[in-house]
Tab-separated table of C-alpha atoms and ligand atoms in Angstrom:
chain	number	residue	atom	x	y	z
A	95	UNK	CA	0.000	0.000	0.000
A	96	UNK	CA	1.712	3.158	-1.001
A	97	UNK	CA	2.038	5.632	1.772
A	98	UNK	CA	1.148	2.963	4.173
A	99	UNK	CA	1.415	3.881	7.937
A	100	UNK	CA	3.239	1.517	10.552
A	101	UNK	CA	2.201	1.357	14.170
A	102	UNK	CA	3.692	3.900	15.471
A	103	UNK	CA	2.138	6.290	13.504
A	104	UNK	CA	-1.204	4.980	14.019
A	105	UNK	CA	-1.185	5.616	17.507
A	106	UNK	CA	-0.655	8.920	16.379
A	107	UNK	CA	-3.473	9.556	14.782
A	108	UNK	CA	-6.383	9.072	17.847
A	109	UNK	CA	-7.917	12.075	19.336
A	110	UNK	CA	-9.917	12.322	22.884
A	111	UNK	CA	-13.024	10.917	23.123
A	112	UNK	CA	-16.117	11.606	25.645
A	113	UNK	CA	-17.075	8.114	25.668
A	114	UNK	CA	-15.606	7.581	29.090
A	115	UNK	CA	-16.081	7.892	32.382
A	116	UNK	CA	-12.960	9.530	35.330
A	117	UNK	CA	-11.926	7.932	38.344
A	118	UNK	CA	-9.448	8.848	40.471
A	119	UNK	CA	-6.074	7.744	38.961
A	120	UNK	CA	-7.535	6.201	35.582
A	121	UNK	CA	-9.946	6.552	33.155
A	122	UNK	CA	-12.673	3.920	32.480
A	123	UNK	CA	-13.682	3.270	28.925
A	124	UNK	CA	-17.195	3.036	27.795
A	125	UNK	CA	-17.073	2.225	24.462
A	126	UNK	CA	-17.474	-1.764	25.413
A	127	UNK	CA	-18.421	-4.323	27.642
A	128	UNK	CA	-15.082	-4.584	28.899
A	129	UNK	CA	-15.510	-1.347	30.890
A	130	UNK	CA	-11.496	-1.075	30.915
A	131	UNK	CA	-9.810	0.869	33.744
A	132	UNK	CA	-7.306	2.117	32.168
A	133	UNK	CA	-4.529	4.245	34.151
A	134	UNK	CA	-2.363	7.135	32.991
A	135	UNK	CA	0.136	5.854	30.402
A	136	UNK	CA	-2.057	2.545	30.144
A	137	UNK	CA	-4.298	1.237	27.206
A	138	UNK	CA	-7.617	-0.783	27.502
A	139	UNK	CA	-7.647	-4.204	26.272
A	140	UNK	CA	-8.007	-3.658	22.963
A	141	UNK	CA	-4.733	-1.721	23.067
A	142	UNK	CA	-6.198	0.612	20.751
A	143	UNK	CA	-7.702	3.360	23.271
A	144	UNK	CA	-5.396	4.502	25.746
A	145	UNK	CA	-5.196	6.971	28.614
A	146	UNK	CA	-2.828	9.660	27.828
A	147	UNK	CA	-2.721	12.264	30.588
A	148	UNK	CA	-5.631	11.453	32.401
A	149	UNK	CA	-7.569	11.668	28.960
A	150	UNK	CA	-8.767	8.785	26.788
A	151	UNK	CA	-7.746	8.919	23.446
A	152	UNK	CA	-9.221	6.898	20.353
A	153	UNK	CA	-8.057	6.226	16.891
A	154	UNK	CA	-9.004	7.858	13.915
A	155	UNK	CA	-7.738	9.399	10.527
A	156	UNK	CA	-7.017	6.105	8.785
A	157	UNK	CA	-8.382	3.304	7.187
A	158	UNK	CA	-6.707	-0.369	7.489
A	159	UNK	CA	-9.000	-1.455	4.576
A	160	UNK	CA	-11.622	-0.095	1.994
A	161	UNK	CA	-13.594	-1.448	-0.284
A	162	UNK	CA	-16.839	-1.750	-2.417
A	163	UNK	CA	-18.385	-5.028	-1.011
A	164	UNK	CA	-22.218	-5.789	-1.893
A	165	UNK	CA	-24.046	-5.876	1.321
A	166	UNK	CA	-25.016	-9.540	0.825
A	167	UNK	CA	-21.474	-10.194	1.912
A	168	UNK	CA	-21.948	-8.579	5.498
A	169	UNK	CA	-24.043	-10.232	5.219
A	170	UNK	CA	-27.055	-8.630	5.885
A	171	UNK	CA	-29.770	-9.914	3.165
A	172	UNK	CA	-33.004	-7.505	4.936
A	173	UNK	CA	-31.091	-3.901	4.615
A	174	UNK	CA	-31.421	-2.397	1.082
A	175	UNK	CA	-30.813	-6.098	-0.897
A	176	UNK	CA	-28.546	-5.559	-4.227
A	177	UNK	CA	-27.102	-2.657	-2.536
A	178	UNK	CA	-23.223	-1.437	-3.001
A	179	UNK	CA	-21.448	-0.587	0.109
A	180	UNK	CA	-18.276	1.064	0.827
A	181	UNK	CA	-17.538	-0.617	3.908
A	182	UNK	CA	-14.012	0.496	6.346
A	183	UNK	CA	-11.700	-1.413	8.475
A	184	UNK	CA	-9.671	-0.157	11.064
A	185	UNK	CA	-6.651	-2.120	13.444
A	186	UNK	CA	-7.891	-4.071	16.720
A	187	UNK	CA	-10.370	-6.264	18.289
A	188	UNK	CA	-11.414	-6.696	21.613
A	189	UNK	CA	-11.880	-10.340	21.310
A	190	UNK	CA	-8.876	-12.602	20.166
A	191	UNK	CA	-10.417	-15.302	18.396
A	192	UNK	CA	-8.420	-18.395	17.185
A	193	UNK	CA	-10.370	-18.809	13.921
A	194	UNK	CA	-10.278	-14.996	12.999
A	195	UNK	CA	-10.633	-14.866	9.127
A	196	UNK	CA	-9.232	-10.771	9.556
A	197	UNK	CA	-6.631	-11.638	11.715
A	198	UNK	CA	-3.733	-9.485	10.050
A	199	UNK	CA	-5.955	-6.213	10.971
A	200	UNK	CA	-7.946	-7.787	14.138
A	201	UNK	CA	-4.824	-8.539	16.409
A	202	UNK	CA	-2.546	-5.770	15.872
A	203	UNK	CA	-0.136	-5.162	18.886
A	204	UNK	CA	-1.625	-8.961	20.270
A	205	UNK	CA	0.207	-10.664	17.839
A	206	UNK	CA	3.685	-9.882	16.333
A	207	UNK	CA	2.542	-11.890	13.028
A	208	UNK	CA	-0.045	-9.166	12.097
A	209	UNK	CA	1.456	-6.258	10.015
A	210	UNK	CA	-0.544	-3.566	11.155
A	211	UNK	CA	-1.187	-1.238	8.080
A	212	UNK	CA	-3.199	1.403	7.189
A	213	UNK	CA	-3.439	4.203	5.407
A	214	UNK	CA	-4.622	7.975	6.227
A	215	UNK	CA	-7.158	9.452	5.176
A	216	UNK	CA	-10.068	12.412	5.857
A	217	UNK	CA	-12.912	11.234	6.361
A	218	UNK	CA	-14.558	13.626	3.285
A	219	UNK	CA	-11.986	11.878	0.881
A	220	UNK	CA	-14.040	8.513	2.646
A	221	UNK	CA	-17.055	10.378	1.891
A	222	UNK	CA	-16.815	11.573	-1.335
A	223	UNK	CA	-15.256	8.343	-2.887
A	224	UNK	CA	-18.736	6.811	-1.655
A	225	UNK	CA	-20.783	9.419	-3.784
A	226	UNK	CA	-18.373	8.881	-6.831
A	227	UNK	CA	-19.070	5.463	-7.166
A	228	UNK	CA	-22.318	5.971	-6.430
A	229	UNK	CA	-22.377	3.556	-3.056
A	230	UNK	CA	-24.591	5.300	-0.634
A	231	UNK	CA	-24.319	2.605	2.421
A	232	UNK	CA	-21.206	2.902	4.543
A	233	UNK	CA	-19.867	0.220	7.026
A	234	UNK	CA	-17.600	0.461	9.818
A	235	UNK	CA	-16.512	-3.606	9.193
A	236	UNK	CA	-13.174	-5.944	8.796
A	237	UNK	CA	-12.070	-5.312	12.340
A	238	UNK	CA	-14.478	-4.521	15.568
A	239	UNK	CA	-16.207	-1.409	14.909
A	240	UNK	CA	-16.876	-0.784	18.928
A	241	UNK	CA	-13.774	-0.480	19.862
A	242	UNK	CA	-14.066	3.235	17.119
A	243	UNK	CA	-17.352	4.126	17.482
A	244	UNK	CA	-15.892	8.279	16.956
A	245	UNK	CA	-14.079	7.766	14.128
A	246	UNK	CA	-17.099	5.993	12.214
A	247	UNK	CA	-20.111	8.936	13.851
A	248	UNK	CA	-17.299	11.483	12.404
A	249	UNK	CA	-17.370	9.627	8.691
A	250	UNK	CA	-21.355	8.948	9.105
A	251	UNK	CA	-22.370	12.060	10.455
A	252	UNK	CA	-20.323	14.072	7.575
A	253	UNK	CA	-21.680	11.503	4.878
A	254	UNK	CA	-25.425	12.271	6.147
A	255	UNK	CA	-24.656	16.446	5.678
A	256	UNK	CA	-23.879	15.955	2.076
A	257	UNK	CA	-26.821	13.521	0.985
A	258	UNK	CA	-29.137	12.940	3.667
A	259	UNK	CA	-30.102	9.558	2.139
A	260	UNK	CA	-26.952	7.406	2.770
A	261	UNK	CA	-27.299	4.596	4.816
A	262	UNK	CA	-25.076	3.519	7.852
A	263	UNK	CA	-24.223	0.528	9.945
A	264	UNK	CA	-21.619	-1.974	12.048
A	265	UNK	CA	-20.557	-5.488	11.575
A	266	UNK	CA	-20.103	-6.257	14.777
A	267	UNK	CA	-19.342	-9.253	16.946
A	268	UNK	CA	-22.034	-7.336	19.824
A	269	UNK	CA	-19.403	-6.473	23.123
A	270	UNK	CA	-20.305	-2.677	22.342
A	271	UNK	CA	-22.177	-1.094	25.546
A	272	UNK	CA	-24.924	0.217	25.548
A	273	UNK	CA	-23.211	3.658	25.916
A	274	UNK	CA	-21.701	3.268	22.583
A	275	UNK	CA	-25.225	2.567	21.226
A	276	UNK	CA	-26.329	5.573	22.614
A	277	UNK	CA	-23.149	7.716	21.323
A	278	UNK	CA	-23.718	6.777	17.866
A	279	UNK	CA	-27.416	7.797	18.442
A	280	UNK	CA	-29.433	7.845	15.087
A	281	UNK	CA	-25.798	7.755	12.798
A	282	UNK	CA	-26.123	4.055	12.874
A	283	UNK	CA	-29.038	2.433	10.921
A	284	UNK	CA	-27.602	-1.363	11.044
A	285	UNK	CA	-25.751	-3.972	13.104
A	286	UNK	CA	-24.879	-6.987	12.556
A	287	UNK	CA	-24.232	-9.310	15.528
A	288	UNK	CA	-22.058	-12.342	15.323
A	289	UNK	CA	-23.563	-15.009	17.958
A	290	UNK	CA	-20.389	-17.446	18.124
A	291	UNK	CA	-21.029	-19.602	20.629
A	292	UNK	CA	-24.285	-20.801	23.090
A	293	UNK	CA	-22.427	-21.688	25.969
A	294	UNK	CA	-20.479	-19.497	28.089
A	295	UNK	CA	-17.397	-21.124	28.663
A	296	UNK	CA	-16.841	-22.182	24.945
A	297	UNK	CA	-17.446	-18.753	24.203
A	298	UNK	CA	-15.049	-16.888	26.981
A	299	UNK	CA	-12.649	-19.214	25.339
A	300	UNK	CA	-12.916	-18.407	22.177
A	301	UNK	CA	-13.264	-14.625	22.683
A	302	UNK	CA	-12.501	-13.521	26.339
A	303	UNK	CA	-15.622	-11.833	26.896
A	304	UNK	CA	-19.378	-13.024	27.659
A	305	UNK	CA	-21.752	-14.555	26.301
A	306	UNK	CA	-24.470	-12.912	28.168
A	307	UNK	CA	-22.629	-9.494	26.980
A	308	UNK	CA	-23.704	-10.305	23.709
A	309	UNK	CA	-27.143	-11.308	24.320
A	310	UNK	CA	-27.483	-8.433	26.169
A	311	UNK	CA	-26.336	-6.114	22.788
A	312	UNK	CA	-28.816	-8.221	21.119
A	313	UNK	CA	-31.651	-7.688	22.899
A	314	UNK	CA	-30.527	-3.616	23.438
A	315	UNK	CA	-29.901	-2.970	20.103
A	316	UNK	CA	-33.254	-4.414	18.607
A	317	UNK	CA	-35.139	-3.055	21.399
A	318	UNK	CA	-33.543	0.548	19.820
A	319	UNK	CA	-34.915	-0.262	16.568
A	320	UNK	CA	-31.992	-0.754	15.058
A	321	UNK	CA	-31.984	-3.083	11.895
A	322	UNK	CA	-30.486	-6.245	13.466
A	323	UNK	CA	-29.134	-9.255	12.046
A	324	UNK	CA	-27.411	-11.991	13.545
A	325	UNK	CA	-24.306	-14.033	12.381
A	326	UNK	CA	-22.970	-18.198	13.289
A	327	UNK	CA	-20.330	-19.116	12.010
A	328	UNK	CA	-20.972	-22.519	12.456
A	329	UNK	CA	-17.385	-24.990	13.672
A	330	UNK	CA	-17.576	-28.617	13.209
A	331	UNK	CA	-17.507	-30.383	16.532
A	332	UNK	CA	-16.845	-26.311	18.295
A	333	UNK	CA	-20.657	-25.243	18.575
A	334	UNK	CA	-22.639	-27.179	15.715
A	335	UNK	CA	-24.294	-29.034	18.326
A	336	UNK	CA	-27.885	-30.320	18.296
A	337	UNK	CA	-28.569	-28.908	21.981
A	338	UNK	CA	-26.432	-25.607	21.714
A	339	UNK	CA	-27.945	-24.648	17.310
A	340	UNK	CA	-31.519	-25.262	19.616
A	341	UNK	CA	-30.405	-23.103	21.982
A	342	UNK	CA	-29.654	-20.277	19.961
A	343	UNK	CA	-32.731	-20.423	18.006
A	344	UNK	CA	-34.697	-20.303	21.364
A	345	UNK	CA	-33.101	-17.091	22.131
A	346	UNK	CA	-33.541	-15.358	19.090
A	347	UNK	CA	-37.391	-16.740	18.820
A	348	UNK	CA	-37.565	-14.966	22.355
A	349	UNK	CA	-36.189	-11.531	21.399
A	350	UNK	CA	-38.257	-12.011	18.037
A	351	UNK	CA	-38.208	-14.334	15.516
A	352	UNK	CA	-38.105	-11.740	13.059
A	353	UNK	CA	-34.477	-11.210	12.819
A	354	UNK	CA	-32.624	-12.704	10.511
A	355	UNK	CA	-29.797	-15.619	11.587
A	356	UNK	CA	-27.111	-16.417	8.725
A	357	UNK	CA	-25.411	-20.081	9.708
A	358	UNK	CA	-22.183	-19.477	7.527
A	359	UNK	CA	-19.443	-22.383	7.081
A	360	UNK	CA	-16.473	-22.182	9.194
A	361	UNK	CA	-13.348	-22.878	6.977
A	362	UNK	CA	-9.736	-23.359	8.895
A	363	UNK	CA	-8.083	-20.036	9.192
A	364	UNK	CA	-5.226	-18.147	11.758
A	365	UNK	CA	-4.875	-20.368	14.529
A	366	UNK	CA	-7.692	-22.853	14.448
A	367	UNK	CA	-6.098	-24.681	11.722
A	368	UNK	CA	-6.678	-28.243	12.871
A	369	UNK	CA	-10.462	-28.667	12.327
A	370	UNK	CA	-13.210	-29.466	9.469
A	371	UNK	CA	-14.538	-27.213	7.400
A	372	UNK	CA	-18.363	-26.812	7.353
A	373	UNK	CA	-19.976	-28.317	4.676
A	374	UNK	CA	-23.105	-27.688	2.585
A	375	UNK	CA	-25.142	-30.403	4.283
A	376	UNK	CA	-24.371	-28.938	8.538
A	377	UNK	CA	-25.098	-25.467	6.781
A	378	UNK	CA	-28.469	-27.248	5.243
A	379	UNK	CA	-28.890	-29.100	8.819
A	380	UNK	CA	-28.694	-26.207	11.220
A	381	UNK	CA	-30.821	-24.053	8.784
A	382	UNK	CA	-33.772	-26.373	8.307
A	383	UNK	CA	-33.634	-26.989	12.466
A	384	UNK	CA	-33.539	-23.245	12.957
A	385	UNK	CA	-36.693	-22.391	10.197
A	386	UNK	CA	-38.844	-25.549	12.421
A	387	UNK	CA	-37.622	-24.008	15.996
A	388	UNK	CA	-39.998	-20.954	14.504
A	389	UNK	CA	-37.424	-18.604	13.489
A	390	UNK	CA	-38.984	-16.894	10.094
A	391	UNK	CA	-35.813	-15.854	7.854
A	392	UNK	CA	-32.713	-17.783	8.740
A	393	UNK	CA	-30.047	-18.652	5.893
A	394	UNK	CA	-26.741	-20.566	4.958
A	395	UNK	CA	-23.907	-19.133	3.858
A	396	UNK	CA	-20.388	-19.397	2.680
A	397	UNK	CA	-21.744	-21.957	0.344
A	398	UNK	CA	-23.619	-22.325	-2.530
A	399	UNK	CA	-27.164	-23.565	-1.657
A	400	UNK	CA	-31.140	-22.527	-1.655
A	401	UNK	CA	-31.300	-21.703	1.970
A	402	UNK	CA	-29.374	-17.983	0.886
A	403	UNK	CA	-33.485	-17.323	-0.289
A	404	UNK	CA	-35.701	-14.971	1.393
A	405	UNK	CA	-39.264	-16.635	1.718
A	406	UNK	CA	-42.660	-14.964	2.717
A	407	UNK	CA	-42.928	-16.947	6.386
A	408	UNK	CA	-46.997	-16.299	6.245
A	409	UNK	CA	-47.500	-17.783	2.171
A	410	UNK	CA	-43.868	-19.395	1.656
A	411	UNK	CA	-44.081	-17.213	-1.775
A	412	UNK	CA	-40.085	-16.645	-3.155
A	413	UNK	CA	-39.567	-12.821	-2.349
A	414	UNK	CA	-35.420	-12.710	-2.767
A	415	UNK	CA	-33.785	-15.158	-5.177
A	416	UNK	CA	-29.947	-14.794	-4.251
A	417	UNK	CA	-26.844	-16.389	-5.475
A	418	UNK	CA	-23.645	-16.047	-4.209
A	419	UNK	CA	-23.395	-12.655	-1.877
A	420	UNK	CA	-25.479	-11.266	-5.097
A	421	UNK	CA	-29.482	-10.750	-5.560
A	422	UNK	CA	-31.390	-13.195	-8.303
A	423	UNK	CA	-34.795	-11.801	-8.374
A	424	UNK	CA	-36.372	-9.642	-5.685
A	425	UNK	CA	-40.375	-9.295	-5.762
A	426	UNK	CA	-41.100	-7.702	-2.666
A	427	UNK	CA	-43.596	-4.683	-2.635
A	428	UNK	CA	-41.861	-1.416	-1.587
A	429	UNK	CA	-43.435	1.135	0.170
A	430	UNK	CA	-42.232	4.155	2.472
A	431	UNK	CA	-38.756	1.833	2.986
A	432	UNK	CA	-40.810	-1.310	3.882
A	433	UNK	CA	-41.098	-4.628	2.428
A	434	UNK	CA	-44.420	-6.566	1.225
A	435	UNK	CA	-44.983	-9.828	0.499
A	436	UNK	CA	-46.751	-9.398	-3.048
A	437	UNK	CA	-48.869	-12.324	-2.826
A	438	UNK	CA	-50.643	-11.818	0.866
A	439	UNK	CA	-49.155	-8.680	1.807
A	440	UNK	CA	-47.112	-9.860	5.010
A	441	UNK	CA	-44.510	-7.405	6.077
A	442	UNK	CA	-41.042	-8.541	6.137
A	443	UNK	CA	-38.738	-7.633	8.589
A	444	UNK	CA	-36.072	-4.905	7.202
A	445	UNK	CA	-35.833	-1.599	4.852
A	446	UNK	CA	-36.461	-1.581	0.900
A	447	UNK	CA	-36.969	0.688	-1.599
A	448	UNK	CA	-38.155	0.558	-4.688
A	449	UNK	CA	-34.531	1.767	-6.331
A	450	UNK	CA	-33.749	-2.191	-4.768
A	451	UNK	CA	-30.330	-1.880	-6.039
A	452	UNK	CA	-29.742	-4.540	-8.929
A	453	UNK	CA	-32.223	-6.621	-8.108
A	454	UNK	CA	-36.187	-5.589	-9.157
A	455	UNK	CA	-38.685	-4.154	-6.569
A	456	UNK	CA	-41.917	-3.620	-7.247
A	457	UNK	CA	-42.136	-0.485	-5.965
A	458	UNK	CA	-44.540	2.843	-5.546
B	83	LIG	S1	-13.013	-0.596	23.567
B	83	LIG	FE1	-13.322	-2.214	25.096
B	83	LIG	S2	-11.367	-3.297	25.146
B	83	LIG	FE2	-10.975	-1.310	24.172
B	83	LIG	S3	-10.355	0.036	25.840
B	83	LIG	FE3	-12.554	0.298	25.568
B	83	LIG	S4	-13.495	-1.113	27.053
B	83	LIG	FE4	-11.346	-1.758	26.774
């Protein structure tokens, strides 16, 4: 990457933020679950954020990645479907996951393997390369977006002021607090959740943080009326279990069974290089057992199969016909950014319009 910034200059370019609380001696950040104390000279867990004179500081000015990325690849399939998206990555994580497919940009300062580059930039330069490609959703994705919650309200906030109609959101594996909910306030439209794990010891494993964090998000962030969707990635023999999948699905069902679950196949990556890939048929599995536990969209992914289509859960008419992270067919009604079954006029869970991106509304 021309121009590309090492480490120390990225921990240049942070500024303070208010999303913390002072006690005596330290600083405690707010931005997620892991409430860090941190103390003078001292950075939170993440090692991103870090208390610098009795202020907490948090990065922003760069980019570790940018792209153009359809939003089926989020994925999020009931946000705008056949939508471009210029989605952002920044450095850090404050999980450490062994199976990490972003790794290089995720565990920055963790782990001496990952390279830790970026590249500065304004966030109008973000901006306006979104309107000149004409990709009016913008996603703070790659690495964990809660651990830069500032940098990304700078980017959407500035993005909204020049054309009030972009779109905004986080893929997210759900530690942000509820704080950072509120601090992004209306500048995020979207989150996606990932859900890795049912049980709470697998999952403080795998992450360091809890599981009942996470459920927590889940349940906050829908009960804001934010557009949720959640993500498995399902692991052979790690947490494609009969009891744990029915678990999961109970959870959801209870929050609503309206939100969308994507079961994606786990392939061997970063550290968790020992075990099976997922294959179509525990994608199939865990998607058929979710649909009966009374969940009403849930979908495969990471592999090529039917259960990436959207159905009408009151008629079972097609509505979405997708293929790989890309929209088929879509023949759901728009209207004032909602979605209509055409054939008995359910309402499905999400936002459309009838511009429906590449696919073909039928709109107003
Ligand atoms: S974002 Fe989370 S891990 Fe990072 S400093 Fe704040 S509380 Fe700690």
């Amino acid at each position: 990457m021309p121009g590309a910034l090492v480490i120390r200059d990225i921990l240049k370019y942070s500024s303070k933020t208010p999303l913390c609380r002072k006690e005596a001696g330290a600083t405690v950040c707010l931005a997620c679950r892991h409430y860090c104390r941190i103390p003078e000279g001292g950075s939170g867990r993440c090692l991103m954020r870090f208390n610098e004179g009795g202020e907490l500081y948090a990065p922003r000015g760069y980019v570790s990645s940018l792209n153009a990325d359809p939003i089926e690849k989020k994925p999020l399939f009931h946000f705008l479907p056949g939508s471009g998206t210029l989605s952002f990555g920044m450095l850090g994580c404050n999980f450490k996951c062994s199976y990490c497919q972003n790794w290089e940009i995720s565990q920055t300062l963790k782990d001496p393997a990952a390279p830790a580059r970026a590249q500065e930039i304004k966030a109008e330069t973000l901006v306006s390369r979104a309107l000149e490609e004409g990709l009016k959703i913008l996603v703070s994705t790659y690495n964990e977006p809660g651990i830069t919650p500032e940098w990304a309200k700078e980017i959407f906030f500035l993005a909204r002021k020049r054309d009030p109609s972009f779109r905004t959101g986080f893929v997210s594996n759900g530690y942000l607090s509820p704080e950072n909910v509120e601090f992004m306030g209306g500048d995020v439209d979207f989150i996606k959740i990932d859900l890795k794990s049912f049980e709470p010891e697998k999952f403080l494993r795998l992450t360091g943080g809890k599981l009942r964090g996470v459920l927590d998000s889940i349940k906050y962030v829908f009960s804001k009326g934010i557009h949720l969707e959640l993500v498995t990635l399902l692991v052979p023999g790690f947490n494609d279990g009969e009891k744990e999948l029915a678990g999961t699905a109970a959870f959801i069902k209870e929050v609503s069974p309206e939100i969308p679950w994507h079961i994606t196949a786990y392939h061997p990556d970063y550290r968790m290089l020992e075990g099976k890939a997922a294959k179509r048929e525990d994608i199939e599995k865990a998607v058929t057992a979710g649909r009966k536990a009374g969940l009403n969209y849930v979908y495969g992914g990471n592999v090529h199969s039917e259960t990436l289509d959207t159905f009408c859960p009151a008629c079972g008419d097609l509505l979405v016909k997708r293929g790989y992270m890309s929209v088929g067919e879509i023949r759901l009604r728009a209207e004032n950014s909602e979605g209509y079954c055409p054939s008995c006029g359910k309402k499905i869970y999400g936002v459309y319009n009838s511009r429906g991106g590449s696919g073909s509304v039928i709109g107003k």
